[in-house]
């Protein structure tokens, strides 16, 4: 059975769930389609708002239970799991409050007659979602699209089935009609089958480049629109006029949040020469404070990685980097002598442009450190990446920070902080980090029909 909850701290299998059977899959597709046509798309904003508002408030009532499920299935520190639940509820509220305004008809100025653009829902959408933020990723996809009048089906990552079920139950308990939000324990072959089904109108994927390429190819064959939120290797630039203490604080939270398993984690630390030695020293000292333990214990600071495979992959990347000339400034190994998929906080330096590590995403607590001569060299390294998701610039001169931000080839740049996600801020990337946007007013415009109505 592919869908399994395996506790990353104990390594123990908690629960398994069978893949969906063919006849059940057909039943759920038919239900979703009928719900879209005859019920959900016909409701007004007020009726949809009531369901999403109720879901947000139920999520807050269930916060502890839902947060514990995240920690049990993918290992996040419990305080961060609680933070994720709160953010997901805020996203549900945000679209409930603003969808009608975001999708209001636009009256066009036209020399003749009358013209307007109306936004109408397109049908059943399919989301393929990752394990690293099991509710936040789903809320980002479901909340705007449900408010737009679409219905959604979700194939969640196979390592977080209990979170997947908890979110589906939340929507049902909030009063969503059957078929408005459907969880599917689908196999990869079934993903292809669902995408090919004529009742599915568009597909959103958050995950790796490899999964994005496969899913977008299936959708492309069927001429269906996709949005892809893929990997990243965000640069964290520290200029010579940066506030060092602030930079260190954000470097630590940017690299260590979610045990480093975030698409917008700060991954490449690019520091100009006058500050490089001091930054490296303070950064390592702060990383040295992290201590592994039970992620359900509030006192723990270092969480395990989500799976044994994830840890093995990260260790392979570190040894690959070293084999190609990188130096381990600290860490570099698994944490021995305790259960759990723990990786030591690690810093790699001396990473040349022809080192495979230079272009890879390190999905865990491994920081790549670069020292550069000046601002231009920092920008050049930041942009010399297949990814284009986010990035940070540290400087006390905000106008300078904005000028640098404009030269960075990514979908998001943060001045004097690591990446931040909030319902009103658009989220997404360019290059191999994907296309399309989630959150903010942009996130609700991806899967609606912008229909022109013109009166002669
Ligand atoms: P992943 O392996 O690509 O999995 C993501 C989802 O895609 C899962 O549901 C997975 O199902 C499914 N999937 C994988 N291969 C597939 C295929 N061939 N056909 C159909 N479905 C497939 O990624 P992950 O390891 O869960 O997440 C880590 C990656 O996601 C990182 O690269 C990270 O940067 C990226 N990410 C991006 C964002 C963003 O917003 N840009 C946010 C979070 C994460 P199974 O679990 O069943 O394999």
XYZ file of C-alpha atoms and ligand atoms in Angstrom:
504
model
C 0.000 0.000 0.000
C 1.523 3.294 -1.082
C -0.272 5.611 1.388
C 1.415 5.184 4.751
C 1.931 7.252 7.892
C 5.442 6.457 9.093
C 6.562 8.505 12.097
C 9.878 10.186 11.094
C 10.981 10.310 14.728
C 10.376 6.647 15.650
C 10.449 5.079 12.182
C 7.280 3.179 13.107
C 4.404 2.594 10.720
C 1.272 4.091 12.217
C -1.395 3.502 9.547
C -1.705 2.381 5.915
C -4.418 3.193 3.446
C -5.302 1.316 0.281
C -5.091 2.998 -3.115
C -8.499 3.911 -4.447
C -10.228 1.216 -6.502
C -11.218 1.929 -10.108
C -14.989 1.905 -9.493
C -14.648 4.216 -6.464
C -12.526 6.615 -8.472
C -15.187 6.759 -11.171
C -17.864 7.330 -8.512
C -15.907 10.252 -7.008
C -15.237 11.853 -10.386
C -18.940 11.626 -11.230
C -19.908 13.094 -7.852
C -17.462 15.977 -8.201
C -18.684 16.746 -11.697
C -22.321 16.669 -10.661
C -21.588 18.785 -7.565
C -19.923 21.395 -9.762
C -22.715 21.496 -12.332
C -25.795 21.294 -10.191
C -24.758 22.687 -6.838
C -21.490 24.457 -6.035
C -21.107 26.622 -9.159
C -24.739 27.664 -8.767
C -24.297 28.996 -5.238
C -23.649 32.677 -4.709
C -20.565 34.070 -2.957
C -22.417 34.369 0.320
C -23.202 30.650 0.409
C -19.637 29.641 -0.449
C -18.270 32.132 2.082
C -20.327 30.524 4.843
C -18.706 27.118 4.174
C -15.143 28.448 4.051
C -15.634 30.613 7.148
C -16.956 27.599 9.019
C -13.972 25.529 7.805
C -11.555 28.193 9.100
C -13.201 28.285 12.491
C -13.371 24.473 12.760
C -9.705 24.312 11.841
C -8.894 26.602 14.768
C -11.042 24.449 17.073
C -9.174 21.328 15.875
C -5.768 23.039 15.835
C -4.039 20.740 18.306
C -5.272 17.500 16.738
C -4.496 18.701 13.214
C -1.049 19.990 14.219
C -0.166 16.694 15.906
C -1.048 14.813 12.738
C 1.454 16.912 10.760
C 4.178 16.220 13.316
C 3.393 12.506 13.457
C 3.390 12.095 9.678
C 6.204 14.366 8.469
C 8.104 15.286 11.629
C 7.655 19.074 11.833
C 8.316 20.676 15.243
C 4.942 20.936 16.982
C 5.077 24.753 17.326
C 5.664 25.026 13.570
C 2.803 22.590 12.914
C 0.547 24.827 15.007
C 1.744 27.798 12.965
C 0.868 25.963 9.763
C -2.657 25.236 10.987
C -3.165 28.910 11.877
C -1.870 30.063 8.469
C -4.092 27.573 6.633
C -7.157 28.810 8.529
C -6.152 32.395 7.675
C -6.033 31.462 3.972
C -9.558 30.001 4.156
C -10.773 33.208 5.819
C -8.926 35.455 3.398
C -10.585 34.029 0.292
C -13.953 33.831 2.026
C -13.642 37.571 2.757
C -12.194 38.783 -0.553
C -13.203 36.452 -3.387
C -16.249 38.401 -4.480
C -14.222 41.606 -4.739
C -11.345 39.858 -6.579
C -13.733 38.364 -9.114
C -16.024 41.349 -9.551
C -16.992 42.033 -13.177
C -14.702 44.502 -14.899
C -16.377 47.164 -17.020
C -14.207 48.004 -20.036
C -13.860 51.387 -21.649
C -14.695 50.833 -25.279
C -15.311 53.371 -28.016
C -18.537 51.654 -29.046
C -21.260 49.870 -27.123
C -20.765 48.283 -23.731
C -18.200 45.648 -22.710
C -17.365 43.771 -19.566
C -15.264 40.827 -18.386
C -16.866 38.377 -15.995
C -15.007 35.612 -14.146
C -16.804 32.291 -14.184
C -15.720 28.965 -12.699
C -14.422 26.333 -15.145
C -15.243 23.014 -13.462
C -13.505 20.219 -11.596
C -9.832 20.958 -10.811
C -7.201 18.420 -9.837
C -4.437 19.273 -7.325
C -1.313 17.184 -6.700
C 0.227 18.268 -3.403
C 3.433 17.673 -1.370
C 4.003 16.525 2.204
C 6.130 19.422 3.490
C 3.189 21.680 4.461
C 0.301 19.217 4.339
C -2.533 21.719 5.049
C -1.036 25.006 3.867
C -0.358 23.669 0.350
C -3.891 22.296 0.115
C -5.484 25.480 1.503
C -3.576 27.562 -1.075
C -5.154 25.500 -3.844
C -8.601 24.743 -2.426
C -9.657 28.043 -0.840
C -9.452 30.365 -3.880
C -10.780 27.786 -6.283
C -13.738 26.798 -4.132
C -14.600 30.466 -3.653
C -14.419 30.947 -7.438
C -17.088 28.232 -7.794
C -14.836 25.415 -8.982
C -14.731 22.081 -7.171
C -11.439 20.374 -6.325
C -10.026 16.872 -6.169
C -6.707 16.379 -4.387
C -4.045 13.712 -4.658
C -1.933 14.368 -1.580
C 1.575 13.018 -0.984
C 1.540 9.349 -0.028
C 3.345 10.046 3.279
C 0.612 12.269 4.787
C -2.650 10.326 4.344
C -4.050 11.227 7.767
C -3.539 14.948 7.118
C -5.210 14.450 3.733
C -8.234 12.841 5.369
C -8.361 15.434 8.170
C -8.595 18.265 5.631
C -11.322 16.491 3.648
C -13.287 15.851 6.844
C -12.896 19.511 7.801
C -14.517 20.620 4.545
C -17.372 18.121 4.926
C -17.975 19.150 8.536
C -17.968 22.790 7.443
C -20.920 22.012 5.200
C -19.255 21.572 1.809
C -21.491 19.324 -0.286
C -20.101 15.894 -1.203
C -17.985 16.373 -4.311
C -16.886 19.941 -3.608
C -13.651 18.782 -1.976
C -12.510 15.205 -2.657
C -9.407 13.456 -1.412
C -8.064 10.713 -3.703
C -5.557 8.083 -2.610
C -4.533 7.750 -6.246
C -1.585 5.874 -7.722
C 0.649 7.616 -10.268
C -1.127 5.759 -13.087
C -4.443 6.968 -11.713
C -3.086 10.531 -11.644
C -2.531 10.245 -15.402
C -6.003 8.757 -15.802
C -7.661 11.516 -13.773
C -5.852 14.219 -15.763
C -7.038 12.608 -19.014
C -10.641 12.454 -17.822
C -12.754 15.002 -19.718
C -14.498 16.037 -16.486
C -11.195 17.436 -15.149
C -10.594 20.902 -16.546
C -7.208 21.954 -15.123
C -4.376 20.767 -12.903
C -2.252 22.396 -10.175
C 0.888 20.717 -8.841
C 3.180 21.668 -5.997
C 6.254 19.468 -5.723
C 9.533 18.605 -7.381
C 10.644 19.473 -10.904
C 10.422 15.776 -11.857
C 6.792 15.444 -10.754
C 5.934 18.803 -12.345
C 7.350 17.726 -15.695
C 5.393 14.439 -15.664
C 2.087 15.953 -14.568
C 2.354 18.958 -16.911
C 3.126 16.582 -19.816
C -0.028 14.556 -19.076
C -2.051 17.774 -18.923
C -0.402 19.218 -22.030
C -1.409 16.176 -24.050
C -5.003 16.919 -23.083
C -4.634 20.697 -23.675
C -5.425 21.406 -20.048
C -4.032 24.377 -18.192
C -1.585 23.783 -15.337
C 0.066 25.771 -12.603
C 3.339 24.431 -11.217
C 4.871 25.402 -7.863
C 8.213 23.581 -7.912
C 11.559 23.553 -6.163
C 13.856 26.412 -5.310
C 17.382 27.240 -4.192
C 16.825 30.715 -2.832
C 19.773 33.055 -2.520
C 20.314 34.926 0.755
C 22.489 37.919 -0.107
C 24.243 39.832 2.669
C 25.665 43.182 1.507
C 28.413 45.059 3.374
C 25.943 47.521 4.950
C 23.681 44.785 6.372
C 22.656 44.583 10.006
C 24.635 41.469 10.902
C 22.520 40.341 13.859
C 19.348 40.631 11.831
C 20.951 38.742 8.922
C 22.050 35.897 11.204
C 18.626 35.644 12.835
C 16.896 35.356 9.450
C 19.602 33.077 8.019
C 18.882 30.638 10.835
C 15.105 30.702 10.519
C 15.374 30.763 6.705
C 17.527 27.646 6.554
C 16.264 25.723 9.601
C 12.485 26.274 9.498
C 10.665 23.000 8.717
C 14.094 21.340 9.151
C 15.127 22.993 5.901
C 12.394 21.275 3.891
C 10.763 24.314 2.338
C 10.757 25.348 -1.300
C 11.483 28.948 -0.264
C 14.020 28.071 2.408
C 17.175 30.179 2.199
C 19.614 27.712 0.662
C 22.523 29.667 -0.840
C 24.172 32.203 1.496
C 26.052 34.776 -0.576
C 28.009 37.187 1.591
C 30.224 40.073 0.433
C 33.865 39.893 1.464
C 34.035 42.427 4.314
C 31.380 40.490 6.261
C 32.037 36.943 5.055
C 34.238 35.636 7.897
C 32.171 37.183 10.676
C 28.919 35.952 9.113
C 30.211 32.404 8.719
C 31.462 32.302 12.288
C 28.205 33.590 13.806
C 26.050 31.461 11.498
C 27.885 28.292 12.509
C 27.714 29.200 16.182
C 23.946 29.637 15.927
C 23.499 26.404 13.934
C 25.468 24.597 16.628
C 22.693 25.351 19.134
C 20.143 23.059 17.450
C 19.456 19.865 19.339
C 17.563 16.832 17.994
C 14.652 15.354 19.901
C 11.006 14.396 19.792
C 9.284 16.961 17.527
C 6.160 16.697 19.709
C 8.221 18.061 22.618
C 8.112 21.872 22.593
C 11.706 22.016 23.865
C 13.110 20.260 20.762
C 14.839 22.544 18.257
C 15.965 20.133 15.504
C 13.270 18.031 13.847
C 13.909 14.859 11.888
C 13.657 14.889 8.109
C 10.392 13.593 6.713
C 11.623 10.140 5.711
C 14.634 7.828 5.744
C 14.827 8.250 1.934
C 14.942 12.042 2.263
C 17.870 11.774 4.707
C 19.747 9.293 2.475
C 19.267 11.573 -0.527
C 20.572 14.622 1.354
C 23.623 12.698 2.615
C 24.342 11.584 -0.959
C 24.148 15.192 -2.131
C 26.609 16.265 0.580
C 29.108 13.533 -0.331
C 28.654 14.359 -4.032
C 29.436 18.001 -3.282
C 32.562 17.030 -1.332
C 33.702 14.640 -4.074
C 33.607 17.627 -6.427
C 35.739 19.865 -4.219
C 33.356 21.386 -1.639
C 34.491 21.654 1.974
C 32.353 20.771 4.985
C 32.654 23.719 7.387
C 30.359 22.032 9.903
C 28.096 18.971 10.188
C 27.840 16.785 7.102
C 26.524 13.572 8.704
C 23.382 12.030 10.138
C 22.895 12.382 13.891
C 24.063 9.068 15.344
C 22.872 7.322 18.475
C 19.182 8.145 18.342
C 16.186 7.056 16.309
C 14.755 9.368 13.668
C 15.920 10.744 10.343
C 18.124 13.489 11.811
C 20.626 15.448 9.738
C 23.249 17.583 11.460
C 23.008 21.282 10.598
C 25.601 21.525 7.843
C 27.525 24.249 6.052
C 29.325 23.630 2.750
C 31.863 26.109 1.359
C 34.162 26.213 -1.704
C 31.415 25.166 -4.108
C 32.705 25.801 -7.608
C 30.415 26.491 -10.553
C 31.052 23.018 -11.996
C 30.164 21.250 -8.733
C 26.738 19.569 -9.175
C 25.812 20.994 -5.737
C 26.022 24.492 -7.221
C 22.782 23.863 -9.142
C 20.959 21.428 -6.827
C 18.216 22.015 -4.304
C 19.271 20.838 -0.800
C 16.011 19.914 0.929
C 17.162 19.840 4.553
C 19.431 21.714 7.001
C 22.392 22.097 4.628
C 23.553 25.637 3.796
C 25.712 26.434 0.767
C 28.052 29.345 1.540
C 29.605 31.665 -1.067
C 31.899 34.615 -0.431
C 31.854 37.305 -3.133
C 33.672 40.565 -3.850
C 30.672 42.849 -4.220
C 26.987 43.369 -4.987
C 27.329 42.576 -8.699
C 29.071 39.288 -7.989
C 26.355 38.414 -5.451
C 23.601 39.048 -7.993
C 25.471 37.011 -10.625
C 25.649 33.956 -8.347
C 22.049 34.391 -7.205
C 20.872 34.299 -10.830
C 23.187 31.476 -11.890
C 20.674 28.825 -10.898
C 18.094 26.742 -12.747
C 15.592 27.840 -10.096
C 13.786 31.156 -9.737
C 11.495 30.948 -6.728
C 12.456 33.470 -4.027
C 15.455 35.163 -2.469
C 16.561 37.654 0.174
C 18.741 40.758 0.271
C 20.135 42.221 3.470
C 21.108 45.893 3.471
C 20.262 48.889 5.639
C 19.715 50.966 2.493
C 16.175 50.013 1.479
C 16.362 51.724 -1.931
C 19.522 49.762 -2.670
C 17.710 46.613 -1.542
C 14.890 47.325 -4.013
C 17.381 47.932 -6.849
C 19.069 44.602 -6.126
C 15.682 42.868 -5.793
C 14.719 44.035 -9.307
C 17.838 42.381 -10.720
C 17.134 38.998 -9.157
C 15.444 36.594 -11.537
C 12.838 35.040 -9.231
C 9.132 35.326 -8.486
C 9.657 36.785 -4.989
C 12.390 38.774 -3.218
C 12.398 39.686 0.465
C 14.424 42.623 1.763
C 15.852 42.097 5.254
C 13.993 38.838 5.904
C 13.822 35.264 4.772
C 10.792 34.206 2.700
C 7.426 34.997 4.217
C 4.103 33.530 3.166
C 0.870 35.268 3.984
C -2.567 35.059 2.319
C -2.285 38.501 0.672
C 1.215 37.943 -0.813
C 1.426 36.254 -4.246
C 3.500 33.076 -4.208
C 5.261 31.456 -7.155
C 8.357 31.365 -9.289
C 9.956 31.507 -12.708
C 12.453 29.245 -14.546
C 12.439 25.663 -13.186
C 10.528 26.811 -10.106
C 7.368 26.690 -12.197
C 4.678 29.051 -13.364
C 1.423 30.492 -12.131
C 0.741 32.102 -8.775
C -1.015 31.007 -5.622
C -2.359 33.213 -2.790
C -3.360 36.922 -3.027
C -5.769 38.184 -5.681
C -3.522 36.546 -8.330
C -4.180 33.060 -6.934
C -7.903 33.172 -7.604
C -7.497 34.256 -11.252
C -5.675 31.132 -12.498
C -8.641 28.838 -13.047
C -11.529 31.089 -13.993
C -12.926 31.890 -17.410
C -12.348 35.579 -18.042
C -15.384 35.922 -20.251
C -15.904 38.976 -22.421
C -19.493 40.092 -22.810
C -19.965 42.863 -25.342
C -23.166 44.631 -26.205
C -23.404 46.287 -29.604
P 7.320 15.255 -5.109
O 8.017 13.979 -4.899
O 7.403 15.879 -6.436
O 5.793 14.999 -4.714
C 4.808 15.997 -4.824
C 3.498 15.349 -5.205
O 3.605 14.859 -6.533
C 3.143 14.149 -4.344
O 1.750 14.088 -4.185
C 3.638 12.981 -5.190
O 2.975 11.774 -4.909
C 3.286 13.469 -6.570
N 4.068 12.847 -7.632
C 5.405 12.632 -7.656
N 5.764 12.070 -8.825
C 4.642 11.912 -9.552
C 4.348 11.360 -10.830
N 5.312 10.880 -11.601
N 3.079 11.340 -11.242
C 2.102 11.836 -10.464
N 2.283 12.368 -9.248
C 3.555 12.408 -8.778
O 7.803 16.386 -4.124
P 7.945 16.282 -2.548
O 9.161 15.505 -2.263
O 6.674 15.850 -1.940
O 8.154 17.830 -2.184
C 9.379 18.436 -2.249
C 9.521 19.294 -3.495
O 8.410 20.182 -3.610
C 10.731 20.197 -3.372
O 11.378 20.288 -4.617
C 10.126 21.533 -2.983
O 10.929 22.642 -3.260
C 8.860 21.508 -3.768
N 7.872 22.454 -3.215
C 7.542 23.564 -3.921
C 6.666 24.491 -3.392
C 6.287 25.734 -4.129
O 5.291 26.352 -3.768
N 7.021 26.162 -5.145
C 6.105 24.258 -2.133
C 6.468 23.120 -1.443
C 7.342 22.218 -1.998
P 3.675 10.639 -3.977
O 3.835 11.226 -2.648
O 2.663 9.542 -4.027
O 4.976 10.297 -4.634
